[in-house]
mmCIF file of C-alpha atoms in Angstrom:
data_model
loop_
_atom_site.group_PDB
_atom_site.id
_atom_site.type_symbol
_atom_site.label_atom_id
_atom_site.label_comp_id
_atom_site.label_asym_id
_atom_site.label_seq_id
_atom_site.Cartn_x
_atom_site.Cartn_y
_atom_site.Cartn_z
ATOM 1 C CA MET A 102 78.093 115.311 135.396
ATOM 2 C CA LEU A 103 81.547 116.123 134.462
ATOM 3 C CA THR A 104 83.385 113.373 132.328
ATOM 4 C CA THR A 105 87.197 113.571 131.288
ATOM 5 C CA SER A 106 86.395 111.557 128.047
ATOM 6 C CA SER A 107 86.909 112.892 125.001
ATOM 7 C CA VAL A 108 84.079 110.695 122.800
ATOM 8 C CA ALA A 109 80.594 109.568 123.888
ATOM 9 C CA VAL A 110 78.212 107.038 122.247
ATOM 10 C CA TRP A 111 74.975 109.349 121.943
ATOM 11 C CA ALA A 112 72.057 107.971 119.679
ATOM 12 C CA GLY A 113 74.195 105.479 117.936
ATOM 13 C CA GLY A 114 77.032 107.895 117.213
ATOM 14 C CA VAL A 115 79.907 109.326 118.159
ATOM 15 C CA VAL A 116 79.759 112.886 120.228
ATOM 16 C CA VAL A 117 82.868 114.598 119.868
ATOM 17 C CA ALA A 118 83.536 117.947 121.886
ATOM 18 C CA ALA A 119 81.477 121.151 121.329
ATOM 19 C CA GLY A 120 82.359 123.635 118.457
ATOM 20 C CA THR A 121 82.380 120.244 115.739
ATOM 21 C CA THR A 122 79.852 118.373 114.040
ATOM 22 C CA LEU A 123 78.397 117.215 117.260
ATOM 23 C CA ALA A 124 78.333 118.444 121.109
ATOM 24 C CA THR A 125 78.337 117.051 124.675
ATOM 25 C CA ASN A 126 78.946 117.632 128.217
ATOM 26 C CA LEU A 127 82.616 117.218 128.165
ATOM 27 C CA LEU A 128 85.424 118.185 130.259
ATOM 28 C CA LEU A 129 88.645 119.759 128.415
ATOM 29 C CA LYS A 130 91.700 120.255 129.630
ATOM 30 C CA ALA A 131 93.851 123.189 128.473
ATOM 31 C CA ALA A 132 97.412 123.042 127.242
ATOM 32 C CA ASP A 133 99.774 123.347 130.169
ATOM 33 C CA ARG A 134 102.439 124.796 128.315
ATOM 34 C CA VAL A 135 102.776 127.593 126.205
ATOM 35 C CA GLY A 136 105.935 127.988 123.737
ATOM 36 C CA GLY A 137 107.288 125.312 125.962
ATOM 37 C CA ALA A 138 107.449 127.073 128.930
ATOM 38 C CA PRO A 139 104.781 126.291 131.760
ATOM 39 C CA ALA A 140 101.634 128.100 131.731
ATOM 40 C CA LEU A 141 100.678 130.708 134.519
ATOM 41 C CA LEU A 142 97.321 129.762 133.881
ATOM 42 C CA THR A 143 95.286 126.666 132.872
ATOM 43 C CA ALA A 144 91.658 126.556 131.880
ATOM 44 C CA SER A 145 89.366 123.019 131.969
ATOM 45 C CA VAL A 146 85.741 124.127 129.585
ATOM 46 C CA GLU A 147 82.589 122.412 130.096
ATOM 47 C CA THR A 148 79.805 123.076 127.696
ATOM 48 C CA VAL A 149 76.084 122.023 129.578
ATOM 49 C CA ALA A 150 73.214 122.641 127.322
ATOM 50 C CA THR A 151 69.489 121.186 128.122
ATOM 51 C CA ASP A 152 68.943 121.693 124.487
ATOM 52 C CA TYR A 153 70.785 121.128 121.305
ATOM 53 C CA ILE A 154 69.081 122.651 117.837
ATOM 54 C CA VAL A 155 69.551 120.444 114.740
ATOM 55 C CA ILE A 156 71.091 122.629 112.188
ATOM 56 C CA PRO A 157 70.312 121.285 108.495
ATOM 57 C CA ASP A 158 73.266 121.142 105.575
ATOM 58 C CA PRO A 159 71.601 120.682 102.634
ATOM 59 C CA GLU A 160 74.828 121.222 100.654
ATOM 60 C CA ARG A 161 76.613 118.331 102.622
ATOM 61 C CA GLY A 162 73.397 116.374 103.374
ATOM 62 C CA THR A 163 74.587 116.300 106.897
ATOM 63 C CA THR A 164 73.459 118.028 110.207
ATOM 64 C CA ASP A 165 75.020 119.612 113.262
ATOM 65 C CA LEU A 166 73.920 119.447 116.602
ATOM 66 C CA VAL A 167 74.477 122.780 118.344
ATOM 67 C CA PRO A 168 73.872 123.907 122.140
ATOM 68 C CA GLU A 169 70.573 126.115 122.435
ATOM 69 C CA SER A 170 70.357 129.279 123.710
ATOM 70 C CA GLY A 171 70.218 129.141 127.312
ATOM 71 C CA HIS A 172 73.179 126.383 127.242
ATOM 72 C CA VAL A 173 76.044 127.157 130.156
ATOM 73 C CA VAL A 174 79.550 127.139 129.616
ATOM 74 C CA GLN A 175 81.387 126.068 132.760
ATOM 75 C CA VAL A 176 84.990 127.507 132.567
ATOM 76 C CA THR A 177 87.390 126.664 135.325
ATOM 77 C CA LEU A 178 90.759 128.543 135.652
ATOM 78 C CA GLN A 179 93.772 127.371 137.888
ATOM 79 C CA THR A 180 97.305 128.698 138.373
ATOM 80 C CA SER A 181 100.552 126.809 139.596
ATOM 81 C CA SER A 182 101.834 130.181 140.768
ATOM 82 C CA THR A 183 102.795 130.130 144.461
ATOM 83 C CA GLY A 184 101.405 133.685 144.812
ATOM 84 C CA ALA A 185 97.744 134.952 143.683
ATOM 85 C CA VAL A 186 97.011 135.727 140.339
ATOM 86 C CA VAL A 187 94.386 138.337 139.446
ATOM 87 C CA LEU A 188 91.437 137.471 136.744
ATOM 88 C CA SER A 189 90.640 141.462 135.983
ATOM 89 C CA SER A 190 88.366 140.901 133.154
ATOM 90 C CA THR A 191 86.922 138.386 130.243
ATOM 91 C CA ILE A 192 85.758 140.345 127.116
ATOM 92 C CA PRO A 193 83.811 137.618 124.881
ATOM 93 C CA GLU A 194 84.536 138.048 121.013
ATOM 94 C CA ILE A 195 81.770 137.196 118.346
ATOM 95 C CA VAL A 196 83.823 134.969 115.964
ATOM 96 C CA SER A 197 80.683 134.559 113.160
ATOM 97 C CA ARG A 198 76.951 135.340 113.656
ATOM 98 C CA GLN A 199 74.443 134.350 110.709
ATOM 99 C CA VAL A 200 70.576 133.849 110.636
ATOM 100 C CA LEU A 201 69.517 130.399 111.704
ATOM 101 C CA VAL A 202 68.808 128.457 108.394
ATOM 102 C CA PRO A 203 65.212 127.221 107.493
ATOM 103 C CA GLY A 204 64.446 123.362 109.098
ATOM 104 C CA ALA A 205 66.574 123.755 112.477
ATOM 105 C CA ALA A 206 64.577 122.302 115.189
ATOM 106 C CA ARG A 207 65.182 121.712 118.827
ATOM 107 C CA MET A 208 66.095 118.341 120.581
ATOM 108 C CA PRO A 209 65.967 117.755 124.069
ATOM 109 C CA ARG A 210 69.036 117.068 126.663
ATOM 110 C CA GLN A 211 69.221 117.288 130.241
ATOM 111 C CA GLY A 212 71.541 118.923 132.943
ATOM 112 C CA VAL A 213 72.430 122.043 133.531
ATOM 113 C CA ILE A 214 75.436 122.795 136.440
ATOM 114 C CA ASP A 215 75.648 126.555 137.636
ATOM 115 C CA VAL A 216 78.743 127.206 139.499
ATOM 116 C CA ARG A 217 79.225 130.932 139.325
ATOM 117 C CA PRO A 218 76.830 132.221 136.837
ATOM 118 C CA PHE A 219 77.009 134.605 134.215
ATOM 119 C CA ASP A 220 74.675 135.763 131.563
ATOM 120 C CA LEU A 221 75.520 136.345 127.577
ATOM 121 C CA TRP A 222 74.084 137.784 125.472
ATOM 122 C CA LEU A 223 75.151 137.438 121.978
ATOM 123 C CA ASP A 224 72.974 138.949 120.196
ATOM 124 C CA LYS A 225 74.180 142.198 121.215
ATOM 125 C CA ARG A 226 76.870 144.431 119.288
ATOM 126 C CA ARG A 227 79.401 144.536 122.177
ATOM 127 C CA PRO A 228 78.168 141.501 124.267
ATOM 128 C CA ARG A 229 79.566 141.423 127.721
ATOM 129 C CA LEU A 230 79.017 138.827 130.773
ATOM 130 C CA LYS A 231 76.319 140.012 133.144
ATOM 131 C CA PRO A 232 76.760 138.518 136.528
ATOM 132 C CA GLY A 233 74.267 136.099 138.134
ATOM 133 C CA GLY A 234 74.668 137.152 141.832
ATOM 134 C CA PRO A 235 76.401 139.836 143.870
ATOM 135 C CA TRP A 236 80.083 139.092 142.069
ATOM 136 C CA ASN A 237 81.859 140.072 139.516
ATOM 137 C CA PHE A 238 85.649 140.793 138.308
ATOM 138 C CA PRO A 239 88.064 141.250 139.583
ATOM 139 C CA PHE A 240 88.392 137.587 140.974
ATOM 140 C CA LYS A 241 91.732 135.997 142.530
ATOM 141 C CA ILE A 242 92.749 132.539 142.287
ATOM 142 C CA THR A 243 95.802 130.120 144.055
ATOM 143 C CA SER A 244 97.105 126.717 143.518
ATOM 144 C CA THR A 245 94.484 125.636 146.031
ATOM 145 C CA GLU A 246 91.491 127.623 145.160
ATOM 146 C CA PRO A 247 90.256 127.904 141.783
ATOM 147 C CA GLU A 248 87.730 130.072 139.967
ATOM 148 C CA VAL A 249 84.737 128.163 138.031
ATOM 149 C CA LEU A 250 82.425 130.584 136.020
ATOM 150 C CA ALA A 251 79.319 129.270 134.172
ATOM 151 C CA ILE A 252 78.609 131.515 131.463
ATOM 152 C CA ARG A 253 74.864 130.739 130.157
ATOM 153 C CA ALA A 254 75.064 131.872 126.366
ATOM 154 C CA HIS A 255 71.697 133.373 124.919
ATOM 155 C CA THR A 256 70.946 134.366 121.146
ATOM 156 C CA ALA A 257 67.688 134.345 119.131
ATOM 157 C CA GLY A 258 67.236 133.427 115.591
ATOM 158 C CA HIS A 259 70.799 133.500 115.405
ATOM 159 C CA GLU A 260 74.146 130.484 115.121
ATOM 160 C CA VAL A 261 76.924 132.353 116.593
ATOM 161 C CA ARG A 262 80.675 131.462 117.166
ATOM 162 C CA TRP A 263 82.427 132.853 119.550
ATOM 163 C CA ARG A 264 85.454 133.338 122.259
ATOM 164 C CA LEU A 265 86.140 134.716 125.842
ATOM 165 C CA THR A 266 89.651 136.655 126.217
ATOM 166 C CA LEU A 267 90.542 136.628 129.761
ATOM 167 C CA HIS A 268 92.750 139.705 131.039
ATOM 168 C CA TRP A 269 95.142 138.554 133.959
ATOM 169 C CA ILE A 270 97.415 139.809 136.159
ATOM 170 C CA GLY A 271 100.315 137.906 137.668
ATOM 171 C CA PRO A 272 101.601 137.782 141.420
ATOM 172 C CA ASP A 273 104.784 139.977 139.987
ATOM 173 C CA GLY A 274 102.154 142.353 138.703
ATOM 174 C CA SER A 275 102.605 140.909 134.760
ATOM 175 C CA ALA A 276 99.617 141.135 132.775
ATOM 176 C CA GLY A 277 98.439 139.101 130.246
ATOM 177 C CA GLU A 278 95.441 137.535 128.181
ATOM 178 C CA MET A 279 94.207 134.063 127.520
ATOM 179 C CA VAL A 280 91.942 133.143 124.534
ATOM 180 C CA ILE A 281 89.575 130.695 125.441
ATOM 181 C CA GLY A 282 87.286 128.355 123.182
ATOM 182 C CA ALA A 283 85.069 125.158 123.423
ATOM 183 C CA ALA A 284 88.099 122.707 123.948
ATOM 184 C CA GLY A 285 89.874 125.453 126.122
ATOM 185 C CA VAL A 286 93.094 127.694 125.720
ATOM 186 C CA ASP A 287 93.479 128.729 121.967
ATOM 187 C CA SER A 288 90.664 126.437 120.450
ATOM 188 C CA GLU A 289 88.209 126.257 118.544
ATOM 189 C CA PRO A 290 85.093 128.797 119.328
ATOM 190 C CA PHE A 291 81.716 128.017 121.111
ATOM 191 C CA ARG A 292 78.702 127.601 119.079
ATOM 192 C CA THR A 293 75.428 128.950 120.116
ATOM 193 C CA ALA A 294 72.008 128.612 118.291
ATOM 194 C CA GLY A 295 68.827 129.793 119.203
ATOM 195 C CA LEU A 296 65.539 129.878 117.388
ATOM 196 C CA PRO A 297 63.337 133.081 116.364
ATOM 197 C CA ARG A 298 61.431 134.217 119.796
ATOM 198 C CA GLY A 299 58.258 132.628 119.295
ATOM 199 C CA ALA A 300 59.263 129.782 116.877
#
């Protein structure tokens, strides 16, 4: 289920947005203004995970909960324009990739929501979105017809931080881009972790 809450209780503690110490299923609204002017596009991001990976940090004496490989990042894109905006492409960017530390373990969770599914293999040198059905960019969105991308992120034996760069073309032919992270536009990167195969 989607929720507009910024915090939620989990196992007696506070759960905050994906990309921080803990992660859960949250709908996080992007800023709707850029540089003092109304933004042509807005993005809402929900991270949905079936399981988490518990990653110990011996130096801090803490642990991180990171969505496990196979979780879904659902991006809803909307425009306030009276004309259609063309979403011409989306390019994933790896912010960091490191071998998963010893002692990491799986923590079960529930709930995956697919809308327009894509797969993203983060271990590839130049990852690309792979459609999960007979669709692909470009897409058109209007003020009454948003587009929802459900991106299932995969990795094996790594903890990966990553972002999406969305390229768009406005009704007047102008072009631009939007960088999307775990809390929407220009935010901290998504995080995905996966135990080594066979672990």
